[in-house]
Structures are given as structure tokens and as C-alpha cells.
């Protein structure tokens, strides 16, 4: 199987359930089920995930300074959709494949907004689909913060 491997571990499921405040007993034990949005945690296994801080590189989300976004950078997570083909269980490894989907524009109150989709398919070791996820991001056409206002 190809794609970014995502080992589904019982301890990871338990910690995820605690983090979202869900005490459902299905998320505990030796072979728990994963909570519905658990596959989003696969980013922890992706060394190239764009929001992951990297040693020696400036990270925009550190909070150490006022922060400054380049024009066209930044944006918001506008929507998230999941389609479940079967439950996710501890002890299996999923393989994530991501690709860009549609993109479109809308006129906002302060300018043009650029929307884009990213589709991630999670498959099991046999190549069977487990979860299909669609993320919609929106970026304002101009910078979120003027560079001279960020200091």
C-alpha cells in the first residue's frame, strides 16, 4: 500500500477522546473504535505537514513575535466533511492520499475570498477505502494583517 502511513493506536485514540471530552467507552480498551474526526490526527505522522514547526525554520504560529503573513498566505479552515466507509479501529494502519479538489471565489465584505478543497482518502492495508475527508480552506485575496500594522 502506498501513501502516508497512519498507525491507529489504542493509546492515541484514548488521548484523542480525552482531548475532545468524549468519555464514550467505545474509545477505550485494547481494540477501541476511533472517534469520528480521529483521522485528522494523521497529520502527526506526516513529516511534511505544513502546520508542523520545523527546527531552524521560523514558524508563523509560534506567538514569539507579532507574526507576519506574506500576501496571499494565511486563511481559515472553512469546512470539514467526512464520509465513513467503515469504522476505524485500533491496531490497523491507514494510508492517506491527499489531492487538491475544486477551487472557487466569492466576494466578501472586505474583498475577494479564495476557496479551495483538499481531499484525503484513508485506505486500509488491502487498499479498501475507510474514510474520505474533504477540507475547505478560504484565503482573503489580500494579507490578513497589513505588514506595518503587525509591529
Short mmCIF file of C-alpha atoms in Angstrom, two decimals:
data_model
loop_
_atom_site.label_atom_id
_atom_site.label_comp_id
_atom_site.label_asym_id
_atom_site.label_seq_id
_atom_site.Cartn_x
_atom_site.Cartn_y
_atom_site.Cartn_z
CA UNK A 1 0.00 0.00 0.00
CA UNK A 2 1.27 3.49 -0.78
CA UNK A 3 0.54 6.81 0.86
CA UNK A 4 1.39 8.39 4.20
CA UNK A 5 1.09 5.58 6.80
CA UNK A 6 -1.06 6.36 9.83
CA UNK A 7 -0.83 3.65 12.54
CA UNK A 8 -4.05 3.65 14.57
CA UNK A 9 -3.03 3.05 18.18
CA UNK A 10 -5.32 2.45 21.20
CA UNK A 11 -3.44 5.00 23.34
CA UNK A 12 -3.71 7.63 20.62
CA UNK A 13 -7.48 7.03 20.35
CA UNK A 14 -7.87 7.31 24.14
CA UNK A 15 -5.89 10.57 24.26
CA UNK A 16 -7.85 11.99 21.30
CA UNK A 17 -11.17 11.09 23.01
CA UNK A 18 -10.00 12.77 26.23
CA UNK A 19 -8.91 15.87 24.31
CA UNK A 20 -12.38 16.27 22.77
CA UNK A 21 -14.09 15.47 26.10
CA UNK A 22 -15.82 12.31 24.88
CA UNK A 23 -15.96 9.55 27.53
CA UNK A 24 -17.73 7.01 25.31
CA UNK A 25 -16.49 3.54 26.43
CA UNK A 26 -16.11 2.54 22.74
CA UNK A 27 -12.96 4.69 22.68
CA UNK A 28 -11.21 2.74 25.47
CA UNK A 29 -9.83 -0.77 25.88
CA UNK A 30 -7.48 -2.92 23.83
CA UNK A 31 -9.21 -2.55 20.43
CA UNK A 32 -11.24 0.65 20.65
CA UNK A 33 -13.11 2.36 17.84
CA UNK A 34 -11.81 5.77 16.80
CA UNK A 35 -13.92 8.90 17.35
CA UNK A 36 -15.43 10.37 14.15
CA UNK A 37 -12.82 13.08 13.49
CA UNK A 38 -9.84 10.99 14.62
CA UNK A 39 -8.31 10.68 11.15
CA UNK A 40 -7.40 14.38 11.32
CA UNK A 41 -4.70 13.29 13.83
CA UNK A 42 -2.88 11.60 10.95
CA UNK A 43 -1.08 14.94 10.44
CA UNK A 44 1.10 13.99 13.43
CA UNK A 45 2.62 11.24 11.27
CA UNK A 46 3.24 13.45 8.22
CA UNK A 47 6.75 14.98 8.41
CA UNK A 48 5.84 17.49 5.69
CA UNK A 49 2.57 18.69 7.26
CA UNK A 50 2.51 22.44 6.59
CA UNK A 51 1.49 23.44 10.15
CA UNK A 52 4.25 21.38 11.81
CA UNK A 53 7.05 23.50 13.35
CA UNK A 54 10.46 22.55 11.92
CA UNK A 55 13.80 23.03 13.74
CA UNK A 56 15.73 26.00 12.43
CA UNK A 57 12.77 27.40 10.49
CA UNK A 58 10.59 30.32 11.52
CA UNK A 59 7.04 29.24 12.26
CA UNK A 60 4.20 31.70 11.86
CA UNK A 61 2.22 30.25 14.75
CA UNK A 62 4.87 30.42 17.47
CA UNK A 63 3.46 33.52 19.15
CA UNK A 64 7.04 34.60 19.90
CA UNK A 65 6.58 37.77 17.87
CA UNK A 66 3.82 39.81 16.33
CA UNK A 67 3.66 37.46 13.37
CA UNK A 68 3.55 38.49 9.79
CA UNK A 69 1.92 36.77 6.88
CA UNK A 70 3.08 37.15 3.33
CA UNK A 71 0.49 38.43 0.92
CA UNK A 72 -1.82 35.57 -0.06
CA UNK A 73 -0.75 33.47 2.94
CA UNK A 74 -2.88 32.58 5.92
CA UNK A 75 -6.51 31.77 5.76
CA UNK A 76 -9.22 29.93 7.59
CA UNK A 77 -10.47 26.39 7.84
CA UNK A 78 -13.96 26.94 6.44
CA UNK A 79 -15.49 23.43 6.33
CA UNK A 80 -14.73 19.78 7.05
CA UNK A 81 -16.66 16.81 5.67
CA UNK A 82 -16.18 13.11 6.39
CA UNK A 83 -17.58 10.08 4.65
CA UNK A 84 -17.11 6.84 6.59
CA UNK A 85 -16.91 3.60 4.61
CA UNK A 86 -16.41 1.57 7.80
CA UNK A 87 -15.31 2.22 11.43
CA UNK A 88 -11.64 2.96 12.20
CA UNK A 89 -10.19 0.52 14.76
CA UNK A 90 -7.01 0.40 16.81
CA UNK A 91 -4.38 -1.98 15.52
CA UNK A 92 -4.66 -1.18 11.84
CA UNK A 93 -2.59 1.14 9.68
CA UNK A 94 -4.33 3.53 7.33
CA UNK A 95 -2.66 5.10 4.31
CA UNK A 96 -3.55 8.69 3.47
CA UNK A 97 -3.56 10.11 -0.05
CA UNK A 98 -4.31 13.82 -0.45
CA UNK A 99 -5.12 15.78 -3.58
CA UNK A 100 -6.50 19.19 -4.41
CA UNK A 101 -10.19 19.38 -5.29
CA UNK A 102 -12.28 22.26 -6.58
CA UNK A 103 -11.45 25.94 -6.12
CA UNK A 104 -13.76 28.94 -6.43
CA UNK A 105 -14.12 32.59 -5.45
CA UNK A 106 -16.70 34.70 -3.64
CA UNK A 107 -16.91 38.40 -3.00
CA UNK A 108 -16.68 39.13 0.76
CA UNK A 109 -17.38 42.38 2.63
CA UNK A 110 -13.69 43.34 2.55
CA UNK A 111 -12.67 41.84 -0.79
CA UNK A 112 -12.43 38.66 -2.76
CA UNK A 113 -12.25 35.31 -0.94
CA UNK A 114 -10.49 32.32 -2.50
CA UNK A 115 -11.85 28.89 -1.54
CA UNK A 116 -10.09 25.58 -2.18
CA UNK A 117 -10.74 21.93 -1.33
CA UNK A 118 -8.26 19.28 -0.26
CA UNK A 119 -9.47 15.68 -0.48
CA UNK A 120 -7.81 12.99 1.66
CA UNK A 121 -8.62 9.32 1.18
CA UNK A 122 -7.72 6.94 4.01
CA UNK A 123 -7.38 3.32 2.90
CA UNK A 124 -6.52 0.15 4.78
CA UNK A 125 -3.64 -2.25 4.03
CA UNK A 126 -5.80 -4.02 1.41
CA UNK A 127 -6.43 -0.72 -0.38
CA UNK A 128 -10.08 -0.59 0.68
CA UNK A 129 -11.49 2.89 1.45
CA UNK A 130 -12.07 3.61 5.16
CA UNK A 131 -12.65 7.38 5.40
CA UNK A 132 -12.89 10.13 2.79
CA UNK A 133 -12.26 13.62 4.15
CA UNK A 134 -12.76 16.97 2.42
CA UNK A 135 -11.30 20.17 3.86
CA UNK A 136 -12.34 23.59 2.55
CA UNK A 137 -9.97 26.50 3.17
CA UNK A 138 -10.63 30.17 2.50
CA UNK A 139 -7.95 32.82 1.97
CA UNK A 140 -8.64 36.54 1.59
CA UNK A 141 -7.12 37.98 -1.55
CA UNK A 142 -5.04 40.50 0.40
CA UNK A 143 -2.94 39.99 3.55
CA UNK A 144 -4.84 39.23 6.77
CA UNK A 145 -2.79 41.84 8.62
CA UNK A 146 -1.08 44.77 6.99
CA UNK A 147 2.67 44.41 7.46
CA UNK A 148 3.02 47.88 9.03
CA UNK A 149 0.14 47.14 11.50
CA UNK A 150 1.73 43.88 12.72
CA UNK A 151 4.55 45.61 14.66
#
